[in-house]
Amino acid sequence: VIRKGGDWKTTGRSKDNTSQDKPTGARPSGPVPPPVEKLSRLAAPVTALPGVGPAYARRLDQLDIKTVGDLLYHFPRRYLDRSNVTPIGSVKTGQDATVVGTVCDVESRRTRSRKNILVVSLFDGTGYLSGVWFNQEYHREQLKEGVETAFSGKVQFQYKRLQIVNPSYDVLGGGEEGEGQDGMGPEGEDQGGGPQGIHTGRIIPLYPGTAGVTSAALRKLVSRALDMVGGMADVLPEEVRRTFGLMPLTEALREIHFPGGEETLGKARYRALFDEIFIMQVGLALRKKRREREGGGISHGPPGELVGGFRRSLPFELTVVQEKAWGEIARDMSLAVPMNRLLQGEVGSGKTVVAVQALLLAVDGGYQGAIMAPTEILAHQHYRRIGGMLEGLPVRVGLLTAGTPADDLRDIASGDVGVVVGTHALIQEGVSFDRLGVVVIDEQHRFGLRQRVTLAAKGSAPDVLHMSATPIPRTLSLTLYGDLDVSVMDELPAGRKGVVTVVADKSQRKGAFAMVGEEVRLGRQVFVICPLVEESEKLEARAAEKEAGRLAGEFPGYDIGLVHGQMKSEDKRRVMERFGAGEIDILISTVMVEVGIDVPNATAMIVEDADRFGLAQLHQLRGRIGRGSERAICVLFANPTTDEAKARMEAIQRYDDGFALAEADLRIRGEGSLFGIRQSGLPDLKLARLSRDFKLIRDARSVAFRLVDRDPVLSEGENVLLRWEANRRFGGTLEWLFHG
């Protein structure tokens, strides 16, 4: 069975024997409610299974399998349907085939060109076939004599024998385990109950494995685990199961691991997919309900003199979406429930102006406001911009970084500083506030959950406003930020003419730099972004320095600046201030300028090796230009060699709308690469694909939130089981929700 677009189909052909999906490893904590009974066996350590001792448990831990539940939710990555296997005696040269046989010979040779060849021969009773690998001796570790193995690939006839070069393979059973200190026992027929013939005569599950843990061993352990938890109660209320037409849990788990056919396997996988989505939404609903139940927040009054004075001082009218977002934030802040809102908006859409009003609303009521930025450069920029915006108003703005003097820290602690702008230094020990009323977290996905919570803990249930200039697809927003209220700003301020994006190859370099020269001659400024070198910041710095030297020769008489991650903070800040003041014509930089830098006079950007960057990163970089009244141009030099890189370059050229680009990114790369699920305090998604399963996410979310509205701590009837399972999946982090 292979996945195509999320569907699983049986096949005899495998194209990949290395992919691994990491499970959550979530564990419950605290006492198990009495009605759970057999369900609680999911939380038992894997050592509770016959044949698993401490040494073997350590191997399983490499797969994040610590409990019986982890094992049962370590799903097969594909399946082998034995009915699709071709007897070796019947295979044809040039045919793509899957054969199954017993390893009868393992031989290493050396060619005249000094290559190592590993030849592993199978016999299935009808004939012999060899798997051949060049310079890959490590396959010997699993492919030992006596082991039953499946080879898949294109069959050739060479040197008077049938062979497959670099076959995909799976160890199905046989003698690879042996008796050991863990007492796993030989890999033969099932020794601990479960489906008869778990390695033969059926659709066989093939699992992500690791050193010393084969797919065959996992099959046997899963069979024992199913026997151990058999007949357990279902974690979902009957009403939910009936509404969505779901297969019972025990039956679904058994069917996923040992399917009887494609139709029942499809129903079982739908049940597991639904559980993953629904229980995550239950957890989000519980977090939100807890905040509402606790109250304890600050009920800020209506906007006062500071907010009014600030709005009157602005040289422009707020856009419709800015007014809408501000109205939602002001309403949240008026309630005695701590605000937890995500403000996401296009690059340059004016989020800072909205956030400043939230800070001033807190100060109007006698509280302090804090804004945390991910880098010192951005913190300094916010400090300068916000300080400039508030000039003439009776509020003091302070900057807090790693080098803030003790006197300034005392002024913040005493409440003399009304608005504090800082980096992660805000959350350090020794930093305190008098009355922290609102927290703004800029580029919030750049901070971990712990950092965000720690800053909020500096006050007494302050309102929290998360900001992100990286547009988040609605599907992802519902999942990652389902317990947040969301304000979207998808409209640019009037007068912006946007950015033209061109993907170019090196043959167009001369024309691109002629364009740069013309922009500089017109009194405008230019960014040149140097290649991304993942291995070393020093290499990136060297590339930037080399580019600066080259451009100095190409544009004599112009001021060329350089900024990279190896420079001291003070030096970086000084360069950025000079660029912002118009004293530098061309700024050579690494990707460190991708967020928040605001230079309205910058109208052109060149990005070298753009195909090495992700779409979100390219969109952020592109957002550094076109912030004034002139049309801007972004030239991306690229030589994409993979389908994904080509798709990224097509998307960045096609979409200038960040939300459309984010949806494209979701389709191209999948959600895992956009935002870390774990960083949000949520378990990993193993089965759900947000772009594919959006309707199910929306429907499951609706039912989950209604259920938690009716029973806010899941204490009634069947809901107790759901509560226990949600806590298990969230790794015990939800236990605090059920008290008080």
mmCIF file of N, CA and C in Angstrom, residues 651-722:
data_model
loop_
_atom_site.group_PDB
_atom_site.id
_atom_site.type_symbol
_atom_site.label_atom_id
_atom_site.label_comp_id
_atom_site.label_asym_id
_atom_site.label_seq_id
_atom_site.Cartn_x
_atom_site.Cartn_y
_atom_site.Cartn_z
ATOM 1 N N ALA A 651 5.960 30.122 -7.994
ATOM 2 C CA ALA A 651 4.983 30.693 -7.060
ATOM 3 C C ALA A 651 5.371 32.104 -6.632
ATOM 4 N N ILE A 652 6.658 32.334 -6.314
ATOM 5 C CA ILE A 652 7.064 33.657 -5.832
ATOM 6 C C ILE A 652 6.920 34.698 -6.934
ATOM 7 N N GLN A 653 7.074 34.260 -8.187
ATOM 8 C CA GLN A 653 6.907 35.196 -9.302
ATOM 9 C C GLN A 653 5.425 35.446 -9.591
ATOM 10 N N ARG A 654 4.615 34.440 -9.350
ATOM 11 C CA ARG A 654 3.185 34.539 -9.691
ATOM 12 C C ARG A 654 2.381 35.289 -8.634
ATOM 13 N N TYR A 655 2.678 35.046 -7.343
ATOM 14 C CA TYR A 655 1.844 35.598 -6.268
ATOM 15 C C TYR A 655 2.568 36.719 -5.540
ATOM 16 N N ASP A 656 1.945 37.889 -5.470
ATOM 17 C CA ASP A 656 2.488 38.929 -4.591
ATOM 18 C C ASP A 656 1.685 39.017 -3.299
ATOM 19 N N ASP A 657 0.527 38.352 -3.274
ATOM 20 C CA ASP A 657 -0.294 38.292 -2.065
ATOM 21 C C ASP A 657 0.253 37.189 -1.158
ATOM 22 N N GLY A 658 0.621 37.572 0.057
ATOM 23 C CA GLY A 658 1.265 36.634 0.966
ATOM 24 C C GLY A 658 0.399 35.456 1.354
ATOM 25 N N PHE A 659 -0.931 35.664 1.455
ATOM 26 C CA PHE A 659 -1.805 34.566 1.859
ATOM 27 C C PHE A 659 -1.930 33.538 0.733
ATOM 28 N N ALA A 660 -2.013 34.021 -0.519
ATOM 29 C CA ALA A 660 -2.035 33.100 -1.661
ATOM 30 C C ALA A 660 -0.713 32.342 -1.743
ATOM 31 N N LEU A 661 0.385 33.045 -1.445
ATOM 32 C CA LEU A 661 1.704 32.421 -1.484
ATOM 33 C C LEU A 661 1.832 31.361 -0.390
ATOM 34 N N ALA A 662 1.272 31.649 0.783
ATOM 35 C CA ALA A 662 1.329 30.683 1.887
ATOM 36 C C ALA A 662 0.547 29.417 1.545
ATOM 37 N N GLU A 663 -0.603 29.565 0.898
ATOM 38 C CA GLU A 663 -1.369 28.393 0.474
ATOM 39 C C GLU A 663 -0.571 27.589 -0.551
ATOM 40 N N ALA A 664 0.119 28.296 -1.467
ATOM 41 C CA ALA A 664 0.953 27.605 -2.454
ATOM 42 C C ALA A 664 2.077 26.847 -1.758
ATOM 43 N N ASP A 665 2.674 27.475 -0.746
ATOM 44 C CA ASP A 665 3.742 26.839 0.012
ATOM 45 C C ASP A 665 3.244 25.581 0.705
ATOM 46 N N LEU A 666 2.032 25.664 1.217
ATOM 47 C CA LEU A 666 1.419 24.514 1.883
ATOM 48 C C LEU A 666 1.266 23.353 0.906
ATOM 49 N N ARG A 667 0.841 23.676 -0.333
ATOM 50 C CA ARG A 667 0.681 22.632 -1.356
ATOM 51 C C ARG A 667 2.027 22.052 -1.767
ATOM 52 N N ILE A 668 3.039 22.912 -1.887
ATOM 53 C CA ILE A 668 4.340 22.469 -2.396
ATOM 54 C C ILE A 668 5.096 21.650 -1.362
ATOM 55 N N ARG A 669 5.152 22.145 -0.134
ATOM 56 C CA ARG A 669 6.029 21.539 0.870
ATOM 57 C C ARG A 669 5.318 20.794 1.972
ATOM 58 N N GLY A 670 4.031 21.076 2.178
ATOM 59 C CA GLY A 670 3.352 20.478 3.320
ATOM 60 C C GLY A 670 3.515 21.338 4.546
ATOM 61 N N GLU A 671 2.597 21.127 5.502
ATOM 62 C CA GLU A 671 2.539 22.033 6.649
ATOM 63 C C GLU A 671 3.689 21.889 7.620
ATOM 64 N N GLY A 672 4.311 20.731 7.656
ATOM 65 C CA GLY A 672 5.353 20.533 8.657
ATOM 66 C C GLY A 672 6.523 21.480 8.516
ATOM 67 N N SER A 673 6.789 21.892 7.269
ATOM 68 C CA SER A 673 7.952 22.743 7.054
ATOM 69 C C SER A 673 7.636 24.214 7.251
ATOM 70 N N LEU A 674 6.355 24.569 7.407
ATOM 71 C CA LEU A 674 6.008 25.981 7.552
ATOM 72 C C LEU A 674 6.144 26.447 8.989
ATOM 73 N N PHE A 675 5.554 25.698 9.886
ATOM 74 C CA PHE A 675 5.602 26.071 11.300
ATOM 75 C C PHE A 675 5.761 24.816 12.125
ATOM 76 N N GLY A 676 6.580 24.873 13.156
ATOM 77 C CA GLY A 676 6.785 23.707 14.008
ATOM 78 C C GLY A 676 5.561 23.470 14.866
ATOM 79 N N ILE A 677 4.936 22.311 14.723
ATOM 80 C CA ILE A 677 3.773 21.979 15.544
ATOM 81 C C ILE A 677 4.173 21.973 17.020
ATOM 82 N N ARG A 678 5.329 21.360 17.312
ATOM 83 C CA ARG A 678 5.750 21.236 18.711
ATOM 84 C C ARG A 678 5.937 22.603 19.352
ATOM 85 N N GLN A 679 6.410 23.583 18.550
ATOM 86 C CA GLN A 679 6.646 24.916 19.109
ATOM 87 C C GLN A 679 5.342 25.519 19.618
ATOM 88 N N SER A 680 4.217 25.050 19.105
ATOM 89 C CA SER A 680 2.933 25.579 19.533
ATOM 90 C C SER A 680 2.369 24.818 20.722
ATOM 91 N N GLY A 681 3.127 23.841 21.225
ATOM 92 C CA GLY A 681 2.651 23.071 22.367
ATOM 93 C C GLY A 681 1.630 22.023 21.979
ATOM 94 N N LEU A 682 1.602 21.660 20.690
ATOM 95 C CA LEU A 682 0.642 20.671 20.212
ATOM 96 C C LEU A 682 1.375 19.421 19.749
ATOM 97 N N PRO A 683 0.700 18.256 19.788
ATOM 98 C CA PRO A 683 1.332 17.045 19.269
ATOM 99 C C PRO A 683 1.485 17.117 17.753
ATOM 100 N N ASP A 684 2.421 16.326 17.219
ATOM 101 C CA ASP A 684 2.636 16.294 15.777
ATOM 102 C C ASP A 684 1.410 15.763 15.047
ATOM 103 N N LEU A 685 1.243 16.224 13.816
ATOM 104 C CA LEU A 685 0.247 15.643 12.924
ATOM 105 C C LEU A 685 0.928 14.544 12.122
ATOM 106 N N LYS A 686 0.468 13.311 12.290
ATOM 107 C CA LYS A 686 1.080 12.208 11.564
ATOM 108 C C LYS A 686 0.280 11.823 10.324
ATOM 109 N N LEU A 687 -1.030 11.985 10.383
ATOM 110 C CA LEU A 687 -1.888 11.552 9.282
ATOM 111 C C LEU A 687 -2.536 12.715 8.544
ATOM 112 N N ALA A 688 -2.910 13.762 9.268
ATOM 113 C CA ALA A 688 -3.656 14.867 8.660
ATOM 114 C C ALA A 688 -2.773 15.672 7.716
ATOM 115 N N ARG A 689 -3.345 16.098 6.611
ATOM 116 C CA ARG A 689 -2.715 17.026 5.680
ATOM 117 C C ARG A 689 -3.673 18.195 5.539
ATOM 118 N N LEU A 690 -3.219 19.364 5.992
ATOM 119 C CA LEU A 690 -4.138 20.480 6.177
ATOM 120 C C LEU A 690 -4.811 20.909 4.884
ATOM 121 N N SER A 691 -4.048 20.941 3.785
ATOM 122 C CA SER A 691 -4.648 21.375 2.522
ATOM 123 C C SER A 691 -5.674 20.360 2.027
ATOM 124 N N ARG A 692 -5.462 19.077 2.336
ATOM 125 C CA ARG A 692 -6.386 18.031 1.892
ATOM 126 C C ARG A 692 -7.581 17.888 2.827
ATOM 127 N N ASP A 693 -7.348 18.065 4.127
ATOM 128 C CA ASP A 693 -8.366 17.719 5.129
ATOM 129 C C ASP A 693 -9.048 18.938 5.745
ATOM 130 N N PHE A 694 -9.041 20.072 5.031
ATOM 131 C CA PHE A 694 -9.570 21.302 5.616
ATOM 132 C C PHE A 694 -11.026 21.158 6.037
ATOM 133 N N LYS A 695 -11.854 20.542 5.195
ATOM 134 C CA LYS A 695 -13.285 20.404 5.545
ATOM 135 C C LYS A 695 -13.444 19.559 6.810
ATOM 136 N N LEU A 696 -12.683 18.488 6.924
ATOM 137 C CA LEU A 696 -12.782 17.646 8.118
ATOM 138 C C LEU A 696 -12.299 18.411 9.346
ATOM 139 N N ILE A 697 -11.219 19.193 9.201
ATOM 140 C CA ILE A 697 -10.724 20.004 10.319
ATOM 141 C C ILE A 697 -11.805 20.970 10.784
ATOM 142 N N ARG A 698 -12.446 21.625 9.820
ATOM 143 C CA ARG A 698 -13.481 22.612 10.162
ATOM 144 C C ARG A 698 -14.659 21.940 10.861
ATOM 145 N N ASP A 699 -15.109 20.791 10.326
ATOM 146 C CA ASP A 699 -16.256 20.098 10.921
ATOM 147 C C ASP A 699 -15.916 19.544 12.304
ATOM 148 N N ALA A 700 -14.725 18.941 12.425
ATOM 149 C CA ALA A 700 -14.309 18.382 13.717
ATOM 150 C C ALA A 700 -14.143 19.489 14.743
ATOM 151 N N ARG A 701 -13.620 20.614 14.310
ATOM 152 C CA ARG A 701 -13.435 21.755 15.212
ATOM 153 C C ARG A 701 -14.776 22.226 15.767
ATOM 154 N N SER A 702 -15.769 22.319 14.880
ATOM 155 C CA SER A 702 -17.084 22.792 15.300
ATOM 156 C C SER A 702 -17.669 21.880 16.379
ATOM 157 N N VAL A 703 -17.583 20.561 16.163
ATOM 158 C CA VAL A 703 -18.130 19.598 17.124
ATOM 159 C C VAL A 703 -17.326 19.635 18.429
ATOM 160 N N ALA A 704 -15.988 19.721 18.329
ATOM 161 C CA ALA A 704 -15.131 19.730 19.522
ATOM 162 C C ALA A 704 -15.425 20.942 20.399
ATOM 163 N N PHE A 705 -15.536 22.119 19.793
ATOM 164 C CA PHE A 705 -15.775 23.331 20.581
ATOM 165 C C PHE A 705 -17.176 23.314 21.204
ATOM 166 N N ARG A 706 -18.180 22.761 20.487
ATOM 167 C CA ARG A 706 -19.528 22.646 21.070
ATOM 168 C C ARG A 706 -19.513 21.710 22.266
ATOM 169 N N LEU A 707 -18.793 20.606 22.137
ATOM 170 C CA LEU A 707 -18.735 19.624 23.224
ATOM 171 C C LEU A 707 -18.097 20.251 24.464
ATOM 172 N N VAL A 708 -16.995 20.994 24.285
ATOM 173 C CA VAL A 708 -16.318 21.619 25.422
ATOM 174 C C VAL A 708 -17.150 22.766 25.991
ATOM 175 N N ASP A 709 -17.938 23.434 25.152
ATOM 176 C CA ASP A 709 -18.858 24.461 25.671
ATOM 177 C C ASP A 709 -19.855 23.845 26.653
ATOM 178 N N ARG A 710 -20.351 22.640 26.318
ATOM 179 C CA ARG A 710 -21.339 21.974 27.170
ATOM 180 C C ARG A 710 -20.699 21.386 28.433
ATOM 181 N N ASP A 711 -19.452 20.920 28.309
ATOM 182 C CA ASP A 711 -18.778 20.250 29.419
ATOM 183 C C ASP A 711 -17.341 20.763 29.487
ATOM 184 N N PRO A 712 -17.120 21.918 30.119
ATOM 185 C CA PRO A 712 -15.827 22.622 30.034
ATOM 186 C C PRO A 712 -14.625 21.879 30.598
ATOM 187 N N VAL A 713 -14.831 20.883 31.470
ATOM 188 C CA VAL A 713 -13.684 20.115 31.974
ATOM 189 C C VAL A 713 -13.825 18.626 31.641
ATOM 190 N N LEU A 714 -14.722 18.293 30.711
ATOM 191 C CA LEU A 714 -14.913 16.915 30.248
ATOM 192 C C LEU A 714 -15.051 15.940 31.418
ATOM 193 N N SER A 715 -16.023 16.203 32.274
ATOM 194 C CA SER A 715 -16.192 15.377 33.474
ATOM 195 C C SER A 715 -17.458 14.525 33.419
ATOM 196 N N GLU A 716 -18.231 14.656 32.335
ATOM 197 C CA GLU A 716 -19.526 13.973 32.272
ATOM 198 C C GLU A 716 -19.450 12.719 31.412
ATOM 199 N N GLY A 717 -19.910 11.596 31.966
ATOM 200 C CA GLY A 717 -20.080 10.360 31.202
ATOM 201 C C GLY A 717 -18.878 9.970 30.372
ATOM 202 N N GLU A 718 -19.139 9.713 29.061
ATOM 203 C CA GLU A 718 -18.076 9.262 28.154
ATOM 204 C C GLU A 718 -16.971 10.303 27.975
ATOM 205 N N ASN A 719 -17.279 11.549 28.285
ATOM 206 C CA ASN A 719 -16.277 12.600 28.079
ATOM 207 C C ASN A 719 -15.027 12.404 28.935
ATOM 208 N N VAL A 720 -15.168 11.641 30.032
ATOM 209 C CA VAL A 720 -14.008 11.369 30.890
ATOM 210 C C VAL A 720 -12.933 10.630 30.091
ATOM 211 N N LEU A 721 -13.377 9.703 29.232
ATOM 212 C CA LEU A 721 -12.431 8.950 28.407
ATOM 213 C C LEU A 721 -11.745 9.877 27.410
ATOM 214 N N LEU A 722 -12.512 10.786 26.818
ATOM 215 C CA LEU A 722 -11.956 11.745 25.867
ATOM 216 C C LEU A 722 -10.940 12.650 26.556
#
